Amino acid sequence: MVASMTAFARKQAEYDWGTLVWEIRSVNHRYLEPGIRIPDSLKPIEPAVRESLRKAISRGKVDCQVRFQVRHQDSGHEELNMALVERLASLSRQITDLGTGAAPLSAADILRWPGALQEEEIDLDTMQKDALDLLAETLGEFSSARRREGEELRQMIQQRLDAIRVIVQNVRERLPEILARQQDNIRARLAAFQIELEPGRLEQEVVLLAQKSDVDEELDRLNTHLGEVERVLGTNEAIGRRLDFLMQELNREANTLSSKSIVAETTLNAVELKVLIEQMREQIQNIE
């Protein structure tokens, strides 16, 4: 299935310990270039995050970030940091025993001391597991968004493939008529100038004209490339580079068709082919 390199996904979840948010966005790039922003508390999961991105995405400049907010505990859940409280009380007594006249620390003084009260610690293993689980869900939504946009790109490309086939068929059907008309033009010019050619010379000119304007091979290759583009669009893999190569081949045949043109009609058809091919190429730049 066709996947776009441009997509965005955001997933937020609430847990007992707080809130977690993942955001993933990507734009076009020749290769996979992940940019990951993770808070220090979640740094241990970064290798797993990179591996998950690598498995889900083949190409694109990807910005992946996670944020979390710890839930503030309700009043009454605080606990004394007993080691610190005992240390402060001991130091206060030592200062009092020195007879300096300094007042001992009160209970209120100790409670206001930084770190004397501590909230329940968060289980980092649980937080990291929750983060990886939510990442998997976010990547699922991200991949779905890429496939939805990719399907729209596939339809636009298919429309242009159909239009190219119509042009190729039209050129193939009109070519005998075009050759006949050119032969008549040669005869008319010869008659106007009252030029008599050697026996067989006119036939030689007609043969040369037919050889110069023979584009059956180019038309066959155009149809072959169109079929290959459709085949590639139906595969379940990264196809952007392959499609870009096929656009180059299609453009090559359109250029040859233009160079062999002997009437304005065929030239205009070749120009229209090149316009359609360029439109496809622009869309293909967004495909993984």
mmCIF file of C-alpha atoms in Angstrom:
data_model
loop_
_atom_site.group_PDB
_atom_site.id
_atom_site.type_symbol
_atom_site.label_atom_id
_atom_site.label_comp_id
_atom_site.label_asym_id
_atom_site.label_seq_id
_atom_site.Cartn_x
_atom_site.Cartn_y
_atom_site.Cartn_z
ATOM 1 C CA MET A 1 0.000 0.000 0.000
ATOM 2 C CA VAL A 2 1.223 3.507 -0.858
ATOM 3 C CA ALA A 3 2.336 5.543 2.170
ATOM 4 C CA SER A 4 2.986 9.271 2.278
ATOM 5 C CA MET A 5 6.085 10.657 3.960
ATOM 6 C CA THR A 6 4.039 13.580 5.305
ATOM 7 C CA ALA A 7 1.935 12.800 8.365
ATOM 8 C CA PHE A 8 1.168 13.739 11.966
ATOM 9 C CA ALA A 9 -0.128 11.860 15.006
ATOM 10 C CA ARG A 10 -0.661 12.815 18.637
ATOM 11 C CA LYS A 11 -1.684 10.542 21.484
ATOM 12 C CA GLN A 12 -2.343 11.471 25.112
ATOM 13 C CA ALA A 13 -3.143 9.155 28.011
ATOM 14 C CA GLU A 14 -3.808 9.526 31.736
ATOM 15 C CA TYR A 15 -2.232 7.245 34.319
ATOM 16 C CA ASP A 16 -2.248 6.976 38.097
ATOM 17 C CA TRP A 17 1.102 8.731 38.178
ATOM 18 C CA GLY A 18 0.263 11.499 35.656
ATOM 19 C CA THR A 19 -0.173 12.383 31.978
ATOM 20 C CA LEU A 20 1.847 11.222 28.979
ATOM 21 C CA VAL A 21 1.816 12.730 25.457
ATOM 22 C CA TRP A 22 3.518 11.488 22.272
ATOM 23 C CA GLU A 23 3.723 13.528 19.061
ATOM 24 C CA ILE A 24 5.113 12.238 15.756
ATOM 25 C CA ARG A 25 5.357 14.258 12.566
ATOM 26 C CA SER A 26 7.289 13.708 9.350
ATOM 27 C CA VAL A 27 8.145 15.422 6.068
ATOM 28 C CA ASN A 28 9.890 14.381 2.867
ATOM 29 C CA HIS A 29 13.486 13.181 2.967
ATOM 30 C CA ARG A 30 15.667 10.915 0.855
ATOM 31 C CA TYR A 31 16.417 8.653 3.820
ATOM 32 C CA LEU A 32 15.089 7.987 7.307
ATOM 33 C CA GLU A 33 16.243 10.796 9.604
ATOM 34 C CA PRO A 34 14.661 10.468 13.060
ATOM 35 C CA GLY A 35 14.816 13.310 15.554
ATOM 36 C CA ILE A 36 13.853 12.162 19.064
ATOM 37 C CA ARG A 37 13.257 14.396 22.060
ATOM 38 C CA ILE A 38 12.880 12.562 25.360
ATOM 39 C CA PRO A 39 13.034 13.868 28.953
ATOM 40 C CA ASP A 40 15.849 12.572 31.131
ATOM 41 C CA SER A 41 13.497 10.338 33.132
ATOM 42 C CA LEU A 42 12.655 8.428 29.939
ATOM 43 C CA LYS A 43 16.114 8.385 28.343
ATOM 44 C CA PRO A 44 16.555 4.625 28.921
ATOM 45 C CA ILE A 45 13.796 3.902 26.384
ATOM 46 C CA GLU A 46 15.418 5.916 23.551
ATOM 47 C CA PRO A 47 17.033 2.864 21.844
ATOM 48 C CA ALA A 48 13.654 1.095 21.851
ATOM 49 C CA VAL A 49 12.005 4.227 20.420
ATOM 50 C CA ARG A 50 14.545 4.392 17.584
ATOM 51 C CA GLU A 51 14.012 0.735 16.791
ATOM 52 C CA SER A 52 10.223 1.188 16.726
ATOM 53 C CA LEU A 53 10.559 4.118 14.313
ATOM 54 C CA ARG A 54 12.928 2.149 12.094
ATOM 55 C CA LYS A 55 10.489 -0.742 11.841
ATOM 56 C CA ALA A 56 7.504 1.480 11.089
ATOM 57 C CA ILE A 57 9.101 4.049 8.738
ATOM 58 C CA SER A 58 11.503 3.614 5.824
ATOM 59 C CA ARG A 59 11.970 7.203 4.619
ATOM 60 C CA GLY A 60 11.272 10.693 5.886
ATOM 61 C CA LYS A 61 12.516 13.331 8.295
ATOM 62 C CA VAL A 62 10.710 12.340 11.489
ATOM 63 C CA ASP A 63 10.247 14.472 14.597
ATOM 64 C CA CYS A 64 9.247 12.327 17.584
ATOM 65 C CA GLN A 65 8.822 13.743 21.071
ATOM 66 C CA VAL A 66 7.283 12.725 24.372
ATOM 67 C CA ARG A 67 6.189 14.865 27.305
ATOM 68 C CA PHE A 68 4.846 13.914 30.695
ATOM 69 C CA GLN A 69 3.319 15.667 33.683
ATOM 70 C CA VAL A 70 3.462 14.069 37.114
ATOM 71 C CA ARG A 71 0.187 14.196 38.959
ATOM 72 C CA HIS A 72 0.406 16.295 42.148
ATOM 73 C CA GLN A 73 -0.428 14.228 45.180
ATOM 74 C CA ASP A 74 -3.348 15.251 47.387
ATOM 75 C CA SER A 75 -2.600 16.705 50.849
ATOM 76 C CA GLY A 76 -1.893 14.004 53.392
ATOM 77 C CA HIS A 77 0.173 11.830 51.013
ATOM 78 C CA GLU A 78 3.448 13.507 51.935
ATOM 79 C CA GLU A 79 5.979 11.590 53.998
ATOM 80 C CA LEU A 80 8.834 12.811 56.151
ATOM 81 C CA ASN A 81 12.307 12.348 54.862
ATOM 82 C CA MET A 82 13.364 10.831 58.200
ATOM 83 C CA ALA A 83 17.075 10.739 57.415
ATOM 84 C CA LEU A 84 17.106 14.461 56.655
ATOM 85 C CA VAL A 85 14.844 15.395 59.610
ATOM 86 C CA GLU A 86 17.023 13.486 62.089
ATOM 87 C CA ARG A 87 20.147 15.060 60.637
ATOM 88 C CA LEU A 88 18.679 18.575 60.982
ATOM 89 C CA ALA A 89 17.545 17.914 64.563
ATOM 90 C CA SER A 90 20.995 16.595 65.494
ATOM 91 C CA LEU A 91 22.732 19.630 64.000
ATOM 92 C CA SER A 92 20.312 21.960 65.797
ATOM 93 C CA ARG A 93 21.095 20.331 69.161
ATOM 94 C CA GLN A 94 24.822 20.592 68.552
ATOM 95 C CA ILE A 95 24.511 24.310 67.856
ATOM 96 C CA THR A 96 22.374 24.804 71.008
ATOM 97 C CA ASP A 97 24.884 22.889 73.148
ATOM 98 C CA LEU A 98 27.624 25.265 72.032
ATOM 99 C CA GLY A 99 25.892 27.990 74.003
ATOM 100 C CA THR A 100 25.771 30.443 71.136
ATOM 101 C CA GLY A 101 22.286 31.532 72.090
ATOM 102 C CA ALA A 102 20.854 30.379 68.806
ATOM 103 C CA ALA A 103 17.292 29.136 69.050
ATOM 104 C CA PRO A 104 16.834 25.490 68.195
ATOM 105 C CA LEU A 105 15.005 24.601 65.002
ATOM 106 C CA SER A 106 11.280 24.307 65.471
ATOM 107 C CA ALA A 107 9.121 21.657 63.843
ATOM 108 C CA ALA A 108 7.857 24.287 61.412
ATOM 109 C CA ASP A 109 11.435 25.227 60.495
ATOM 110 C CA ILE A 110 12.270 21.605 59.766
ATOM 111 C CA LEU A 111 9.107 21.063 57.679
ATOM 112 C CA ARG A 112 9.967 24.095 55.556
ATOM 113 C CA TRP A 113 13.443 22.760 54.887
ATOM 114 C CA PRO A 114 13.845 21.689 51.202
ATOM 115 C CA GLY A 115 13.422 17.957 50.908
ATOM 116 C CA ALA A 116 12.074 17.424 54.458
ATOM 117 C CA LEU A 117 8.700 16.492 52.978
ATOM 118 C CA GLN A 118 8.711 14.081 50.054
ATOM 119 C CA GLU A 119 5.880 12.802 47.919
ATOM 120 C CA GLU A 120 5.507 9.201 46.939
ATOM 121 C CA GLU A 121 8.161 8.353 44.362
ATOM 122 C CA ILE A 122 7.102 7.397 40.843
ATOM 123 C CA ASP A 123 7.957 3.930 39.615
ATOM 124 C CA LEU A 124 10.174 4.785 36.634
ATOM 125 C CA ASP A 125 9.906 1.273 35.225
ATOM 126 C CA THR A 126 6.124 1.651 35.109
ATOM 127 C CA MET A 127 6.401 5.092 33.491
ATOM 128 C CA GLN A 128 8.798 3.813 30.842
ATOM 129 C CA LYS A 129 6.595 0.827 30.044
ATOM 130 C CA ASP A 130 3.560 3.120 29.736
ATOM 131 C CA ALA A 131 5.561 5.383 27.419
ATOM 132 C CA LEU A 132 6.502 2.517 25.091
ATOM 133 C CA ASP A 133 2.935 1.188 25.036
ATOM 134 C CA LEU A 134 1.573 4.620 24.159
ATOM 135 C CA LEU A 135 4.278 5.026 21.502
ATOM 136 C CA ALA A 136 3.044 1.858 19.801
ATOM 137 C CA GLU A 137 -0.491 3.279 19.701
ATOM 138 C CA THR A 138 0.770 6.619 18.376
ATOM 139 C CA LEU A 139 2.786 4.905 15.658
ATOM 140 C CA GLY A 140 -0.343 2.966 14.686
ATOM 141 C CA GLU A 141 -2.275 6.202 14.176
ATOM 142 C CA PHE A 142 0.723 7.755 12.420
ATOM 143 C CA SER A 143 0.966 4.847 9.976
ATOM 144 C CA SER A 144 -2.773 5.010 9.302
ATOM 145 C CA ALA A 145 -2.499 8.711 8.489
ATOM 146 C CA ARG A 146 0.386 8.021 6.106
ATOM 147 C CA ARG A 147 -1.608 5.305 4.344
ATOM 148 C CA ARG A 148 -4.703 7.508 4.008
ATOM 149 C CA GLU A 149 -2.701 10.280 2.382
ATOM 150 C CA GLY A 150 -0.810 7.702 0.341
ATOM 151 C CA GLU A 151 -4.079 6.359 -1.058
ATOM 152 C CA GLU A 152 -5.026 9.858 -2.202
ATOM 153 C CA LEU A 153 -1.635 10.175 -3.895
ATOM 154 C CA ARG A 154 -2.129 6.795 -5.574
ATOM 155 C CA GLN A 155 -5.476 7.894 -6.984
ATOM 156 C CA MET A 156 -3.998 11.132 -8.358
ATOM 157 C CA ILE A 157 -1.171 9.190 -9.988
ATOM 158 C CA GLN A 158 -3.590 6.634 -11.427
ATOM 159 C CA GLN A 159 -5.655 9.407 -13.015
ATOM 160 C CA ARG A 160 -2.575 10.662 -14.818
ATOM 161 C CA LEU A 161 -1.567 7.161 -15.866
ATOM 162 C CA ASP A 162 -5.002 6.756 -17.455
ATOM 163 C CA ALA A 163 -4.647 10.110 -19.212
ATOM 164 C CA ILE A 164 -1.229 9.099 -20.581
ATOM 165 C CA ARG A 165 -2.654 5.836 -21.906
ATOM 166 C CA VAL A 166 -5.338 7.775 -23.772
ATOM 167 C CA ILE A 167 -2.679 9.984 -25.381
ATOM 168 C CA VAL A 168 -0.497 6.994 -26.321
ATOM 169 C CA GLN A 169 -3.465 5.233 -27.877
ATOM 170 C CA ASN A 170 -4.461 8.374 -29.750
ATOM 171 C CA VAL A 171 -0.962 8.801 -31.201
ATOM 172 C CA ARG A 172 -0.846 5.141 -32.236
ATOM 173 C CA GLU A 173 -4.224 5.341 -33.970
ATOM 174 C CA ARG A 174 -3.541 8.651 -35.717
ATOM 175 C CA LEU A 175 -0.027 7.840 -36.927
ATOM 176 C CA PRO A 176 -1.074 6.147 -40.225
ATOM 177 C CA GLU A 177 -3.324 9.097 -41.005
ATOM 178 C CA ILE A 178 -0.512 11.531 -40.197
ATOM 179 C CA LEU A 179 1.907 9.673 -42.499
ATOM 180 C CA ALA A 180 -0.627 9.609 -45.322
ATOM 181 C CA ARG A 181 -1.249 13.307 -44.903
ATOM 182 C CA GLN A 182 2.474 14.053 -45.015
ATOM 183 C CA GLN A 183 2.855 12.013 -48.185
ATOM 184 C CA ASP A 184 0.092 14.045 -49.789
ATOM 185 C CA ASN A 185 1.850 17.220 -48.683
ATOM 186 C CA ILE A 186 5.088 16.066 -50.349
ATOM 187 C CA ARG A 187 3.285 15.333 -53.586
ATOM 188 C CA ALA A 188 1.477 18.665 -53.449
ATOM 189 C CA ARG A 189 4.727 20.596 -52.970
ATOM 190 C CA LEU A 190 6.395 18.728 -55.813
ATOM 191 C CA ALA A 191 3.455 19.479 -58.075
ATOM 192 C CA ALA A 192 3.443 23.165 -57.100
ATOM 193 C CA PHE A 193 7.111 23.518 -58.013
ATOM 194 C CA GLN A 194 6.664 21.273 -61.086
ATOM 195 C CA ILE A 195 9.508 19.065 -59.998
ATOM 196 C CA GLU A 196 9.882 15.641 -61.545
ATOM 197 C CA LEU A 197 11.739 13.095 -59.477
ATOM 198 C CA GLU A 198 13.581 10.062 -60.697
ATOM 199 C CA PRO A 199 11.505 6.872 -60.640
ATOM 200 C CA GLY A 200 11.317 5.536 -57.099
ATOM 201 C CA ARG A 201 12.647 8.740 -55.515
ATOM 202 C CA LEU A 202 9.225 9.686 -54.142
ATOM 203 C CA GLU A 203 8.880 6.249 -52.623
ATOM 204 C CA GLN A 204 12.315 6.666 -51.031
ATOM 205 C CA GLU A 205 11.281 9.992 -49.494
ATOM 206 C CA VAL A 206 8.118 8.412 -48.139
ATOM 207 C CA VAL A 207 10.123 5.540 -46.612
ATOM 208 C CA LEU A 208 12.541 7.991 -44.981
ATOM 209 C CA LEU A 209 9.618 9.970 -43.609
ATOM 210 C CA ALA A 210 8.055 6.815 -42.197
ATOM 211 C CA GLN A 211 11.332 5.778 -40.589
ATOM 212 C CA LYS A 212 11.856 9.206 -39.050
ATOM 213 C CA SER A 213 8.366 9.250 -37.564
ATOM 214 C CA ASP A 214 8.266 5.606 -36.456
ATOM 215 C CA VAL A 215 7.455 5.820 -32.742
ATOM 216 C CA ASP A 216 5.967 2.374 -32.234
ATOM 217 C CA GLU A 217 8.931 1.395 -30.065
ATOM 218 C CA GLU A 218 8.557 4.502 -27.895
ATOM 219 C CA LEU A 219 4.814 3.942 -27.544
ATOM 220 C CA ASP A 220 5.396 0.306 -26.560
ATOM 221 C CA ARG A 221 7.934 1.335 -23.929
ATOM 222 C CA LEU A 222 5.577 3.987 -22.592
ATOM 223 C CA ASN A 223 2.883 1.342 -22.112
ATOM 224 C CA THR A 224 5.417 -0.979 -20.468
ATOM 225 C CA HIS A 225 6.500 1.721 -18.022
ATOM 226 C CA LEU A 226 2.879 2.586 -17.241
ATOM 227 C CA GLY A 227 2.200 -1.035 -16.381
ATOM 228 C CA GLU A 228 5.270 -1.146 -14.150
ATOM 229 C CA VAL A 229 4.179 2.005 -12.305
ATOM 230 C CA GLU A 230 0.795 0.404 -11.596
ATOM 231 C CA ARG A 231 2.472 -2.803 -10.429
ATOM 232 C CA VAL A 232 4.785 -0.908 -8.057
ATOM 233 C CA LEU A 233 1.846 1.084 -6.668
ATOM 234 C CA GLY A 234 0.260 -2.198 -5.603
ATOM 235 C CA THR A 235 3.236 -3.516 -3.617
ATOM 236 C CA ASN A 236 3.580 -3.350 0.176
ATOM 237 C CA GLU A 237 7.015 -1.785 0.462
ATOM 238 C CA ALA A 238 8.823 1.539 0.181
ATOM 239 C CA ILE A 239 8.313 2.488 -3.471
ATOM 240 C CA GLY A 240 9.185 6.184 -3.756
ATOM 241 C CA ARG A 241 12.649 5.754 -5.259
ATOM 242 C CA ARG A 242 11.480 3.121 -7.725
ATOM 243 C CA LEU A 243 8.640 5.349 -8.885
ATOM 244 C CA ASP A 244 10.994 8.295 -9.257
ATOM 245 C CA PHE A 245 13.210 6.193 -11.549
ATOM 246 C CA LEU A 246 10.192 5.177 -13.637
ATOM 247 C CA MET A 247 9.240 8.839 -14.041
ATOM 248 C CA GLN A 248 12.684 9.456 -15.535
ATOM 249 C CA GLU A 249 12.136 6.619 -18.010
ATOM 250 C CA LEU A 250 8.679 7.895 -18.959
ATOM 251 C CA ASN A 251 10.091 11.364 -19.503
ATOM 252 C CA ARG A 252 12.857 9.929 -21.695
ATOM 253 C CA GLU A 253 10.316 8.277 -23.995
ATOM 254 C CA ALA A 254 8.210 11.450 -24.126
ATOM 255 C CA ASN A 255 11.297 13.424 -25.192
ATOM 256 C CA THR A 256 12.053 10.904 -27.946
ATOM 257 C CA LEU A 257 8.444 11.064 -29.114
ATOM 258 C CA SER A 258 8.747 14.841 -29.332
ATOM 259 C CA SER A 259 12.018 14.674 -31.283
ATOM 260 C CA LYS A 260 10.469 12.324 -33.847
ATOM 261 C CA SER A 261 7.389 14.456 -34.285
ATOM 262 C CA ILE A 262 6.637 15.511 -37.865
ATOM 263 C CA VAL A 263 3.430 17.438 -37.182
ATOM 264 C CA ALA A 264 2.315 19.888 -34.504
ATOM 265 C CA GLU A 265 -0.339 17.453 -33.273
ATOM 266 C CA THR A 266 2.226 14.875 -32.176
ATOM 267 C CA THR A 267 4.377 17.581 -30.615
ATOM 268 C CA LEU A 268 1.442 18.792 -28.556
ATOM 269 C CA ASN A 269 0.759 15.204 -27.460
ATOM 270 C CA ALA A 270 4.380 14.847 -26.361
ATOM 271 C CA VAL A 271 4.166 18.107 -24.412
ATOM 272 C CA GLU A 272 0.992 16.930 -22.689
ATOM 273 C CA LEU A 273 2.730 13.674 -21.807
ATOM 274 C CA LYS A 274 5.601 15.578 -20.195
ATOM 275 C CA VAL A 275 3.172 17.742 -18.201
ATOM 276 C CA LEU A 276 1.377 14.658 -16.844
ATOM 277 C CA ILE A 277 4.676 12.929 -16.040
ATOM 278 C CA GLU A 278 5.927 16.002 -14.165
ATOM 279 C CA GLN A 279 2.680 16.154 -12.179
ATOM 280 C CA MET A 280 3.183 12.523 -11.161
ATOM 281 C CA ARG A 281 6.814 13.131 -10.291
ATOM 282 C CA GLU A 282 5.854 15.982 -7.944
ATOM 283 C CA GLN A 283 3.380 13.730 -6.121
ATOM 284 C CA ILE A 284 5.873 10.884 -5.948
ATOM 285 C CA GLN A 285 8.255 13.118 -3.961
ATOM 286 C CA ASN A 286 5.780 12.669 -1.074
ATOM 287 C CA ILE A 287 5.714 8.862 -1.279
ATOM 288 C CA GLU A 288 7.829 6.745 1.053
#
